[in-house]
Structure formats: structure tokens, C-alpha cells
mmCIF file of C-alpha atoms in Angstrom:
data_model
loop_
_atom_site.group_PDB
_atom_site.id
_atom_site.type_symbol
_atom_site.label_atom_id
_atom_site.label_comp_id
_atom_site.label_asym_id
_atom_site.label_seq_id
_atom_site.Cartn_x
_atom_site.Cartn_y
_atom_site.Cartn_z
ATOM 1 C CA MET A 157 94.970 70.856 114.801
ATOM 2 C CA ARG A 158 92.515 69.003 112.548
ATOM 3 C CA VAL A 159 89.607 70.690 114.313
ATOM 4 C CA ALA A 160 91.242 74.097 113.847
ATOM 5 C CA ARG A 161 91.829 73.412 110.167
ATOM 6 C CA ALA A 162 88.261 72.225 109.716
ATOM 7 C CA ALA A 163 86.975 75.376 111.403
ATOM 8 C CA GLU A 164 89.219 77.473 109.196
ATOM 9 C CA ARG A 165 87.984 75.756 106.045
ATOM 10 C CA HIS A 166 84.366 76.201 107.125
ATOM 11 C CA ALA A 167 84.897 79.926 107.721
ATOM 12 C CA LEU A 168 86.588 80.320 104.348
ATOM 13 C CA ARG A 169 83.769 78.514 102.554
ATOM 14 C CA HIS A 170 81.263 80.799 104.243
ATOM 15 C CA GLN A 171 83.198 83.902 103.192
ATOM 16 C CA LEU A 172 83.426 82.765 99.584
ATOM 17 C CA ALA A 173 79.787 81.698 99.339
ATOM 18 C CA GLU A 174 78.581 84.990 100.784
ATOM 19 C CA ALA A 175 80.648 87.131 98.558
ATOM 20 C CA ARG A 176 80.493 85.270 95.411
ATOM 21 C CA ALA A 177 80.836 86.014 92.768
ATOM 22 C CA ALA A 178 81.345 86.052 96.270
ATOM 23 C CA LEU A 179 84.048 85.784 97.049
ATOM 24 C CA ALA A 180 83.800 89.656 98.895
ATOM 25 C CA SER A 181 82.114 92.082 100.025
ATOM 26 C CA GLY A 182 83.992 90.902 102.656
ATOM 27 C CA SER A 183 83.228 93.972 104.577
ATOM 28 C CA SER A 184 81.516 93.708 107.896
ATOM 29 C CA GLY A 185 80.875 97.418 107.917
ATOM 30 C CA GLU A 186 82.609 97.655 111.306
ATOM 31 C CA ASP A 187 86.041 98.624 110.021
ATOM 32 C CA ASP A 188 86.852 102.044 108.704
ATOM 33 C CA LEU A 189 88.579 102.379 105.375
ATOM 34 C CA ILE A 190 92.317 101.925 105.848
ATOM 35 C CA GLY A 191 94.830 103.477 103.484
ATOM 36 C CA ARG A 192 96.982 106.524 102.827
ATOM 37 C CA SER A 193 98.535 105.513 99.517
ATOM 38 C CA PRO A 194 97.993 107.848 96.537
ATOM 39 C CA PRO A 195 95.453 105.491 94.894
ATOM 40 C CA MET A 196 93.371 105.310 98.078
ATOM 41 C CA ALA A 197 93.748 109.024 98.744
ATOM 42 C CA ARG A 198 92.211 109.683 95.328
ATOM 43 C CA VAL A 199 89.351 107.304 96.105
ATOM 44 C CA MET A 200 88.687 108.965 99.456
ATOM 45 C CA ASP A 201 88.710 112.431 97.899
ATOM 46 C CA LEU A 202 86.252 111.254 95.256
ATOM 47 C CA VAL A 203 83.965 109.666 97.859
ATOM 48 C CA SER A 204 83.912 112.906 99.847
ATOM 49 C CA THR A 205 82.967 114.810 96.703
ATOM 50 C CA LEU A 206 80.221 112.382 95.652
ATOM 51 C CA ALA A 207 78.688 112.025 99.118
ATOM 52 C CA GLY A 208 76.775 115.287 98.861
ATOM 53 C CA SER A 209 74.937 114.192 95.723
ATOM 54 C CA ASP A 210 71.769 112.112 95.573
ATOM 55 C CA ALA A 211 72.734 110.576 92.220
ATOM 56 C CA PRO A 212 73.224 106.780 92.006
ATOM 57 C CA VAL A 213 76.785 105.512 92.423
ATOM 58 C CA LEU A 214 78.329 102.364 90.932
ATOM 59 C CA VAL A 215 81.285 101.021 92.936
ATOM 60 C CA THR A 216 83.586 98.653 91.050
ATOM 61 C CA GLY A 217 86.559 96.616 92.177
ATOM 62 C CA GLU A 218 87.834 93.096 92.694
ATOM 63 C CA SER A 219 86.402 90.837 95.374
ATOM 64 C CA GLY A 220 87.626 91.744 98.828
ATOM 65 C CA THR A 221 88.572 95.359 98.075
ATOM 66 C CA GLY A 222 85.965 96.870 100.408
ATOM 67 C CA LYS A 223 83.106 97.954 98.175
ATOM 68 C CA GLU A 224 80.570 97.953 100.995
ATOM 69 C CA LEU A 225 82.873 100.127 103.094
ATOM 70 C CA ILE A 226 82.887 102.679 100.289
ATOM 71 C CA ALA A 227 79.079 102.581 100.207
ATOM 72 C CA ARG A 228 78.929 103.073 103.964
ATOM 73 C CA ARG A 229 81.337 105.994 103.771
ATOM 74 C CA LEU A 230 79.222 107.616 101.046
ATOM 75 C CA HIS A 231 76.207 107.318 103.336
ATOM 76 C CA ALA A 232 78.042 108.513 106.458
ATOM 77 C CA LEU A 233 79.201 111.685 104.714
ATOM 78 C CA SER A 234 75.858 112.380 103.033
ATOM 79 C CA PRO A 235 72.884 114.507 104.134
ATOM 80 C CA ARG A 236 71.070 111.160 104.589
ATOM 81 C CA ARG A 237 73.423 109.983 107.350
ATOM 82 C CA ALA A 238 70.704 110.076 110.039
ATOM 83 C CA ASP A 239 68.472 107.765 107.996
ATOM 84 C CA PRO A 240 68.881 104.027 107.333
ATOM 85 C CA PHE A 241 71.702 102.361 105.438
ATOM 86 C CA ILE A 242 70.377 99.058 104.116
ATOM 87 C CA ALA A 243 72.573 96.509 102.316
ATOM 88 C CA ILE A 244 71.676 93.428 100.302
ATOM 89 C CA ASN A 245 73.847 90.997 98.355
ATOM 90 C CA CYS A 246 71.938 90.269 95.160
ATOM 91 C CA ALA A 247 73.913 87.060 94.613
ATOM 92 C CA ALA A 248 72.792 85.639 97.965
ATOM 93 C CA PHE A 249 69.146 85.138 96.964
ATOM 94 C CA PRO A 250 67.607 82.875 94.325
ATOM 95 C CA GLU A 251 65.746 84.616 91.521
ATOM 96 C CA THR A 252 62.390 83.583 92.991
ATOM 97 C CA LEU A 253 63.083 85.372 96.291
ATOM 98 C CA LEU A 254 65.154 88.397 95.301
ATOM 99 C CA GLU A 255 62.222 90.497 94.037
ATOM 100 C CA GLY A 256 60.372 89.995 97.304
ATOM 101 C CA GLU A 257 63.471 90.941 99.273
ATOM 102 C CA LEU A 258 63.919 94.140 97.302
ATOM 103 C CA PHE A 259 60.351 95.298 96.794
ATOM 104 C CA GLY A 260 58.362 93.450 99.448
ATOM 105 C CA HIS A 261 55.304 91.251 98.951
ATOM 106 C CA ASP A 262 51.696 90.875 99.969
ATOM 107 C CA LYS A 263 50.397 87.900 101.908
ATOM 108 C CA GLY A 264 49.920 84.970 99.542
ATOM 109 C CA ALA A 265 51.933 86.562 96.726
ATOM 110 C CA PHE A 266 53.815 83.283 96.290
ATOM 111 C CA THR A 267 54.206 79.934 97.986
ATOM 112 C CA GLY A 268 55.538 80.547 101.476
ATOM 113 C CA ALA A 269 54.437 84.197 101.660
ATOM 114 C CA ILE A 270 52.403 83.676 104.829
ATOM 115 C CA GLU A 271 52.334 87.359 105.743
ATOM 116 C CA LYS A 272 52.827 90.778 104.225
ATOM 117 C CA ARG A 273 56.430 91.951 104.239
ATOM 118 C CA ASP A 274 58.135 95.220 103.386
ATOM 119 C CA GLY A 275 61.229 94.994 101.184
ATOM 120 C CA ARG A 276 64.650 96.609 101.393
ATOM 121 C CA PHE A 277 63.607 99.635 99.344
ATOM 122 C CA LYS A 278 60.939 100.601 101.860
ATOM 123 C CA ALA A 279 63.291 99.873 104.770
ATOM 124 C CA ALA A 280 65.839 102.266 103.248
ATOM 125 C CA ASN A 281 63.328 105.072 102.645
ATOM 126 C CA GLY A 282 65.008 108.402 103.312
ATOM 127 C CA GLY A 283 68.428 106.794 103.420
ATOM 128 C CA THR A 284 70.755 104.709 101.258
ATOM 129 C CA LEU A 285 70.227 101.271 99.715
ATOM 130 C CA PHE A 286 73.374 99.326 98.825
ATOM 131 C CA LEU A 287 72.952 96.616 96.184
ATOM 132 C CA ASP A 288 76.048 94.434 96.196
ATOM 133 C CA GLU A 289 76.781 92.076 93.280
ATOM 134 C CA ILE A 290 74.350 94.019 91.093
ATOM 135 C CA ALA A 291 75.421 92.010 88.017
ATOM 136 C CA GLU A 292 73.640 88.955 89.447
ATOM 137 C CA ILE A 293 70.184 90.554 89.499
ATOM 138 C CA PRO A 294 67.752 88.681 87.186
ATOM 139 C CA SER A 295 66.028 90.323 84.220
ATOM 140 C CA MET A 296 62.594 90.757 85.837
ATOM 141 C CA ALA A 297 64.104 92.476 88.853
ATOM 142 C CA GLN A 298 66.243 94.617 86.529
ATOM 143 C CA ALA A 299 63.071 95.988 84.931
ATOM 144 C CA LYS A 300 61.525 96.832 88.307
ATOM 145 C CA LEU A 301 64.762 98.407 89.496
ATOM 146 C CA LEU A 302 64.860 100.587 86.386
ATOM 147 C CA ARG A 303 61.334 101.779 87.144
ATOM 148 C CA VAL A 304 62.329 102.788 90.681
ATOM 149 C CA LEU A 305 65.250 104.774 89.321
ATOM 150 C CA GLN A 306 63.034 106.480 86.739
ATOM 151 C CA SER A 307 59.945 107.215 88.827
ATOM 152 C CA GLY A 308 60.785 106.541 92.467
ATOM 153 C CA THR A 309 57.917 104.029 92.643
ATOM 154 C CA PHE A 310 57.439 100.259 92.636
ATOM 155 C CA GLU A 311 54.715 97.687 93.247
ATOM 156 C CA PRO A 312 55.296 94.988 95.880
ATOM 157 C CA LEU A 313 54.714 91.441 94.660
ATOM 158 C CA GLY A 314 51.057 90.459 94.745
ATOM 159 C CA THR A 315 49.680 94.006 94.618
ATOM 160 C CA ASN A 316 49.026 96.715 92.038
ATOM 161 C CA ILE A 317 49.478 99.524 94.551
ATOM 162 C CA SER A 318 52.419 101.810 93.818
ATOM 163 C CA VAL A 319 54.746 102.643 96.687
ATOM 164 C CA ARG A 320 56.842 105.812 96.492
ATOM 165 C CA VAL A 321 60.300 105.879 98.078
ATOM 166 C CA ASP A 322 63.096 108.392 98.465
ATOM 167 C CA VAL A 323 66.301 106.341 98.362
ATOM 168 C CA ARG A 324 69.875 107.018 97.298
ATOM 169 C CA LEU A 325 71.051 103.923 95.435
ATOM 170 C CA VAL A 326 74.629 102.669 95.620
ATOM 171 C CA SER A 327 75.429 99.464 93.738
ATOM 172 C CA ALA A 328 78.602 97.425 93.407
ATOM 173 C CA THR A 329 80.105 94.680 91.300
ATOM 174 C CA HIS A 330 83.384 92.962 90.544
ATOM 175 C CA ARG A 331 82.066 92.044 87.084
ATOM 176 C CA ASN A 332 82.515 93.873 83.794
ATOM 177 C CA LEU A 333 78.980 95.128 83.217
ATOM 178 C CA ARG A 334 79.756 96.239 79.668
ATOM 179 C CA THR A 335 80.543 92.617 78.843
ATOM 180 C CA PHE A 336 77.288 91.548 80.478
ATOM 181 C CA ILE A 337 75.423 94.114 78.360
ATOM 182 C CA ALA A 338 77.036 92.791 75.163
ATOM 183 C CA GLU A 339 76.006 89.255 76.167
ATOM 184 C CA GLY A 340 72.422 90.326 76.829
ATOM 185 C CA ARG A 341 72.685 89.609 80.555
ATOM 186 C CA PHE A 342 72.316 93.172 81.809
ATOM 187 C CA ARG A 343 70.139 96.042 80.600
ATOM 188 C CA GLU A 344 72.071 98.898 79.043
ATOM 189 C CA ASP A 345 69.505 101.492 80.136
ATOM 190 C CA LEU A 346 69.768 100.243 83.721
ATOM 191 C CA TYR A 347 73.565 100.404 83.566
ATOM 192 C CA TYR A 348 73.509 104.094 82.666
ATOM 193 C CA ARG A 349 70.976 104.804 85.415
ATOM 194 C CA LEU A 350 73.160 103.057 88.008
ATOM 195 C CA ASN A 351 76.447 104.480 86.769
ATOM 196 C CA VAL A 352 75.661 108.191 86.972
ATOM 197 C CA LEU A 353 78.640 108.474 89.328
ATOM 198 C CA GLY A 354 81.383 105.869 89.657
ATOM 199 C CA VAL A 355 84.043 104.820 92.154
ATOM 200 C CA ALA A 356 86.729 102.302 91.126
ATOM 201 C CA ILE A 357 88.571 100.742 94.078
ATOM 202 C CA PRO A 358 92.177 99.701 93.425
ATOM 203 C CA ALA A 359 93.299 96.153 94.143
ATOM 204 C CA LEU A 360 95.727 95.694 97.029
ATOM 205 C CA ARG A 361 98.548 94.937 94.586
ATOM 206 C CA ASP A 362 98.110 98.499 93.287
ATOM 207 C CA ARG A 363 98.276 100.040 96.759
ATOM 208 C CA ARG A 364 100.912 97.966 98.529
ATOM 209 C CA ALA A 365 102.018 100.987 100.553
ATOM 210 C CA ASP A 366 98.858 100.451 102.617
ATOM 211 C CA LEU A 367 99.797 96.904 103.641
ATOM 212 C CA PRO A 368 101.576 97.893 106.913
ATOM 213 C CA LEU A 369 98.564 99.981 107.965
ATOM 214 C CA LEU A 370 96.209 97.089 107.251
ATOM 215 C CA VAL A 371 98.368 94.608 109.144
ATOM 216 C CA GLU A 372 98.590 96.901 112.180
ATOM 217 C CA HIS A 373 94.844 97.515 112.044
ATOM 218 C CA PHE A 374 93.979 93.819 112.039
ATOM 219 C CA LEU A 375 96.588 93.028 114.709
ATOM 220 C CA SER A 376 94.843 95.534 116.978
ATOM 221 C CA LYS A 377 91.382 94.303 116.050
ATOM 222 C CA TYR A 378 91.996 90.621 116.716
ATOM 223 C CA THR A 379 94.243 90.779 119.789
ATOM 224 C CA PRO A 380 91.977 89.927 122.764
ATOM 225 C CA PRO A 381 91.672 92.424 125.629
ATOM 226 C CA GLY A 382 94.380 91.925 128.237
ATOM 227 C CA VAL A 383 96.684 90.110 125.805
ATOM 228 C CA ARG A 384 99.863 91.734 124.556
ATOM 229 C CA ARG A 385 99.485 92.654 120.917
ATOM 230 C CA PRO A 386 101.945 90.644 118.813
ATOM 231 C CA SER A 387 104.475 92.390 116.637
ATOM 232 C CA VAL A 388 105.494 91.115 113.215
ATOM 233 C CA SER A 389 109.044 89.891 112.674
ATOM 234 C CA PRO A 390 111.101 90.936 109.625
ATOM 235 C CA THR A 391 110.744 87.403 108.238
ATOM 236 C CA ALA A 392 106.969 87.577 108.546
ATOM 237 C CA TRP A 393 106.947 91.007 106.927
ATOM 238 C CA ALA A 394 108.899 89.584 104.006
ATOM 239 C CA ILE A 395 106.248 86.882 103.545
ATOM 240 C CA LEU A 396 103.450 89.434 103.756
ATOM 241 C CA ALA A 397 105.135 91.814 101.320
ATOM 242 C CA ALA A 398 105.822 89.099 98.728
ATOM 243 C CA HIS A 399 102.306 87.654 98.668
ATOM 244 C CA ALA A 400 100.023 88.404 95.684
ATOM 245 C CA TYR A 401 96.752 88.763 97.659
ATOM 246 C CA PRO A 402 94.162 87.641 95.122
ATOM 247 C CA GLY A 403 91.639 88.039 97.955
ATOM 248 C CA ASN A 404 92.742 91.634 98.578
ATOM 249 C CA ILE A 405 91.910 93.152 101.992
ATOM 250 C CA ARG A 406 89.871 90.140 103.067
ATOM 251 C CA GLU A 407 92.899 87.920 102.613
ATOM 252 C CA VAL A 408 95.088 90.156 104.797
ATOM 253 C CA GLN A 409 92.342 90.158 107.406
ATOM 254 C CA HIS A 410 92.095 86.376 107.384
ATOM 255 C CA ALA A 411 95.851 85.794 107.533
ATOM 256 C CA ILE A 412 96.396 88.172 110.457
ATOM 257 C CA HIS A 413 93.356 86.904 112.345
ATOM 258 C CA HIS A 414 94.557 83.333 111.952
ATOM 259 C CA ALA A 415 98.099 84.209 113.017
ATOM 260 C CA VAL A 416 96.973 86.196 116.081
ATOM 261 C CA VAL A 417 94.682 83.410 117.293
ATOM 262 C CA LEU A 418 97.417 80.787 117.067
ATOM 263 C CA ALA A 419 100.230 83.077 118.259
ATOM 264 C CA ARG A 420 98.548 83.451 121.679
ATOM 265 C CA GLY A 421 100.351 86.601 122.662
ATOM 266 C CA ILE A 422 103.757 85.845 121.179
ATOM 267 C CA ASP A 423 105.141 87.704 118.197
ATOM 268 C CA VAL A 424 104.157 86.697 114.675
ATOM 269 C CA ASP A 425 107.214 85.205 113.014
ATOM 270 C CA GLY A 426 107.639 84.144 109.422
ATOM 271 C CA ASN A 427 108.680 80.665 110.530
ATOM 272 C CA MET A 428 105.357 80.152 112.298
ATOM 273 C CA PRO A 429 103.037 77.926 110.269
ATOM 274 C CA PRO A 430 99.955 80.118 110.864
ATOM 275 C CA LEU A 431 101.005 83.006 108.662
ATOM 276 C CA ALA A 432 102.152 81.214 105.535
ATOM 277 C CA ASN A 433 99.589 78.439 105.950
ATOM 278 C CA ALA A 434 96.714 80.866 106.415
ATOM 279 C CA MET A 435 97.453 82.635 103.153
ATOM 280 C CA LYS A 436 98.059 79.341 101.370
ATOM 281 C CA ALA A 437 94.794 77.882 102.675
ATOM 282 C CA PHE A 438 92.866 81.019 101.741
ATOM 283 C CA GLU A 439 94.201 81.010 98.198
ATOM 284 C CA ASN A 440 93.455 77.307 97.771
ATOM 285 C CA GLU A 441 89.873 77.709 99.010
ATOM 286 C CA TYR A 442 89.506 80.778 96.804
ATOM 287 C CA LEU A 443 90.454 78.703 93.769
ATOM 288 C CA VAL A 444 88.257 75.756 94.779
ATOM 289 C CA ARG A 445 85.170 77.935 95.164
ATOM 290 C CA ALA A 446 85.771 79.732 91.886
ATOM 291 C CA LEU A 447 86.206 76.445 90.011
ATOM 292 C CA ARG A 448 83.088 74.965 91.581
ATOM 293 C CA ALA A 449 81.025 78.064 90.796
ATOM 294 C CA THR A 450 82.093 77.920 87.133
ATOM 295 C CA ARG A 451 81.950 74.107 86.793
ATOM 296 C CA GLY A 452 85.667 73.916 86.144
ATOM 297 C CA LYS A 453 85.739 76.416 83.268
ATOM 298 C CA ARG A 454 89.087 78.125 83.745
ATOM 299 C CA GLN A 455 88.367 81.286 81.786
ATOM 300 C CA LEU A 456 85.149 81.868 83.719
ATOM 301 C CA ALA A 457 86.948 81.144 86.987
ATOM 302 C CA ALA A 458 89.637 83.673 86.082
ATOM 303 C CA ASP A 459 86.952 86.260 85.284
ATOM 304 C CA LEU A 460 85.231 85.541 88.591
ATOM 305 C CA LEU A 461 88.483 86.060 90.479
ATOM 306 C CA GLY A 462 89.388 89.171 88.513
ATOM 307 C CA ILE A 463 92.681 87.729 87.256
ATOM 308 C CA SER A 464 94.052 86.654 83.879
ATOM 309 C CA ARG A 465 93.834 83.066 82.646
ATOM 310 C CA LYS A 466 97.638 82.883 82.796
ATOM 311 C CA ASN A 467 97.596 84.057 86.412
ATOM 312 C CA LEU A 468 94.974 81.429 87.245
ATOM 313 C CA TRP A 469 97.075 78.729 85.593
ATOM 314 C CA GLU A 470 100.080 79.776 87.690
ATOM 315 C CA LYS A 471 98.005 79.652 90.868
ATOM 316 C CA LEU A 472 96.679 76.194 89.980
ATOM 317 C CA ARG A 473 100.260 75.000 89.500
ATOM 318 C CA ALA A 474 101.057 76.332 92.976
ATOM 319 C CA ASN A 475 97.862 74.753 94.377
ATOM 320 C CA PRO A 476 97.744 71.410 92.540
ATOM 321 C CA THR A 477 94.902 69.973 94.645
ATOM 322 C CA ALA A 478 92.444 72.818 93.986
ATOM 323 C CA GLU A 479 90.811 71.315 90.890
ATOM 324 C CA THR A 480 90.573 67.871 92.476
ATOM 325 C CA GLU A 481 88.986 69.346 95.611
ATOM 326 C CA ALA A 482 86.532 71.353 93.537
ATOM 327 C CA TRP A 483 85.253 68.253 91.781
ATOM 328 C CA SER A 484 85.335 65.988 94.846
ATOM 329 C CA GLU A 485 83.247 68.481 96.851
ATOM 330 C CA ALA A 486 80.832 68.857 93.957
ATOM 331 C CA ASP A 487 80.264 65.093 93.982
ATOM 332 C CA GLU A 488 79.462 64.980 97.707
#
């Protein structure tokens, strides 16, 4: 049991670090978009309409809502569908490496650049480039990105040779970019270039009618071949329906995956520890990572999670060890 819990905690930490503000993308790209509720139907209709355009798209929504899936759907429905879809999480790279990842570099352009390398823009030529967590891109890279959007050209690091690309740009964030602009952290001219077209994804709490579809989808996905797919008891459904899901779709995915693995072919019941414990553990780790990322500043942590300060305070009351864990891990 301790090994299982340790493995669970490790997986959760990895999810949160990758999606940071991370917490998010959370999308593997393997799952189709799930949802028939009116809010999701409107999103899907909008995506279908925007797919035929080459204009940049800004996808906004809380962590775990499926922003990369929206980007992939835009690409799949577009005239560029036969060409590459390339994704990069801008928060996953330090400032010193992100420019090279995006635009490529010449041999010797910086310490460790032992060979010439093409960047993501060139890899996506003819297709779609998805920039996740666009709010985290540093100022120098913002300037180069603006140039690409204006002229379709860029210079790899270490060269003065312009490279021309034909790329449809889709970016995403869970941040409020207008706030970042007011704080001087994001270029206003770049914002308007990125936000020619926009898609706002609703949080799961605003599309609860889709919860049964999501649960059934993940039950099917995580049940091993040859094993009877578990059903969900009324008690378990009550737990699922009452939960707040600060982690949105990713949290449903984690809870069902955890329950299916430990159920071993029997039905998922609300009295089984896996279901309630999985959601509790996810929420606790979610809070710990947010507090660590913001050095314990509650307002910043609430902003990172996309919830109000009052909501964060309520969650900390329900997870009293989160702040202690955040600081104890930081000291390790």
C-alpha cells in the first residue's frame, strides 16, 4: 500500500510539474474531446468554424480543461491536417533554453550547443504549432515570436540568416494575459497578434452534465483487455457528482484510473477507498504544488489554480497538511 501511494504521489507530482502553471495540459493528445453539454457543444461548434482559418488562435481555460485537445482538434479539422502538429509547453523550459527550442540554434550558439538544431517552428512548417502556457514565455522570446507573426521569418540563435516558415499558431494559457500586460510581463502587441481568434473552455463545474460521459470514457480506457469493465455504484456516483474538481478533466481521469487499477475487475463502489482517496490525494497534491510554486503566497496560489482566495482557504481547511508539506518538501 505504501509503495502504491508513493507511486501515486510521484505520478501526481509529475503531472503538476509538467502542466504548471502546470498543473494541465494534462492532455496526452490520445483522447478525443468528450462532452455533449451546451457549453461544450458551443465550444465544438466554434472550433469547427475556426479550423478553416489560418489566423492565430488563443485557447484559454483552467488547468486540466483540455486546451491541447482543442488545439489538436483545430489542426485535425484544418486544411493543414496532413502536415505536422507540434506542441511545446513554454513553462517546461528555462529562459536560456526556450529560444533554442522554438527557433533552433547553430553549433556553438551557446554553451552545450554541440551541433546545429532545428527548432519547433521549422518542425511545424506547413502545419500547426501549439504553444502551451504562453504566458510564461520570457521577454526576449516574446519579441522574436512577434516578428514571426508579423513577417513569417526568424533567425535561429547564433546566425543572422532569416528562415521563412508557414505555420498556423495556436497558443494557450490558464493565466489572465490582460493582467500580465498591465504588470509589464507580457507584450500587448503580441497579445493582439495571438488573440485574433479565441476559444474559452469551460471548467468542469460549468459542464457537469458531461461527467457521466467522462467517467464512462475513462472506465473503458483504463480497464485492461480481457478484464470485465467495472460499473460505478450509486454511492460512488454520489461522491463523483458532489466533488468540486479543481483539477477539471485531469482529476476525473486520475480518480477513475486509480479506482480501476485497485478495483481489479470488481465494481467501483463509493465505500472503496480508491475513489474518495484518489480525489483527496489529487487535491492535496494540487494545493502543495501551487503553494510551492508561489512560495506560500495564497493569493498567487489561488490565481495559479484559477480559484478565488476564499475557495483556496476552504480547500486548505479541508487539507490541513498541504501547507506543511509544501514547506517540508521545499526544505529537502
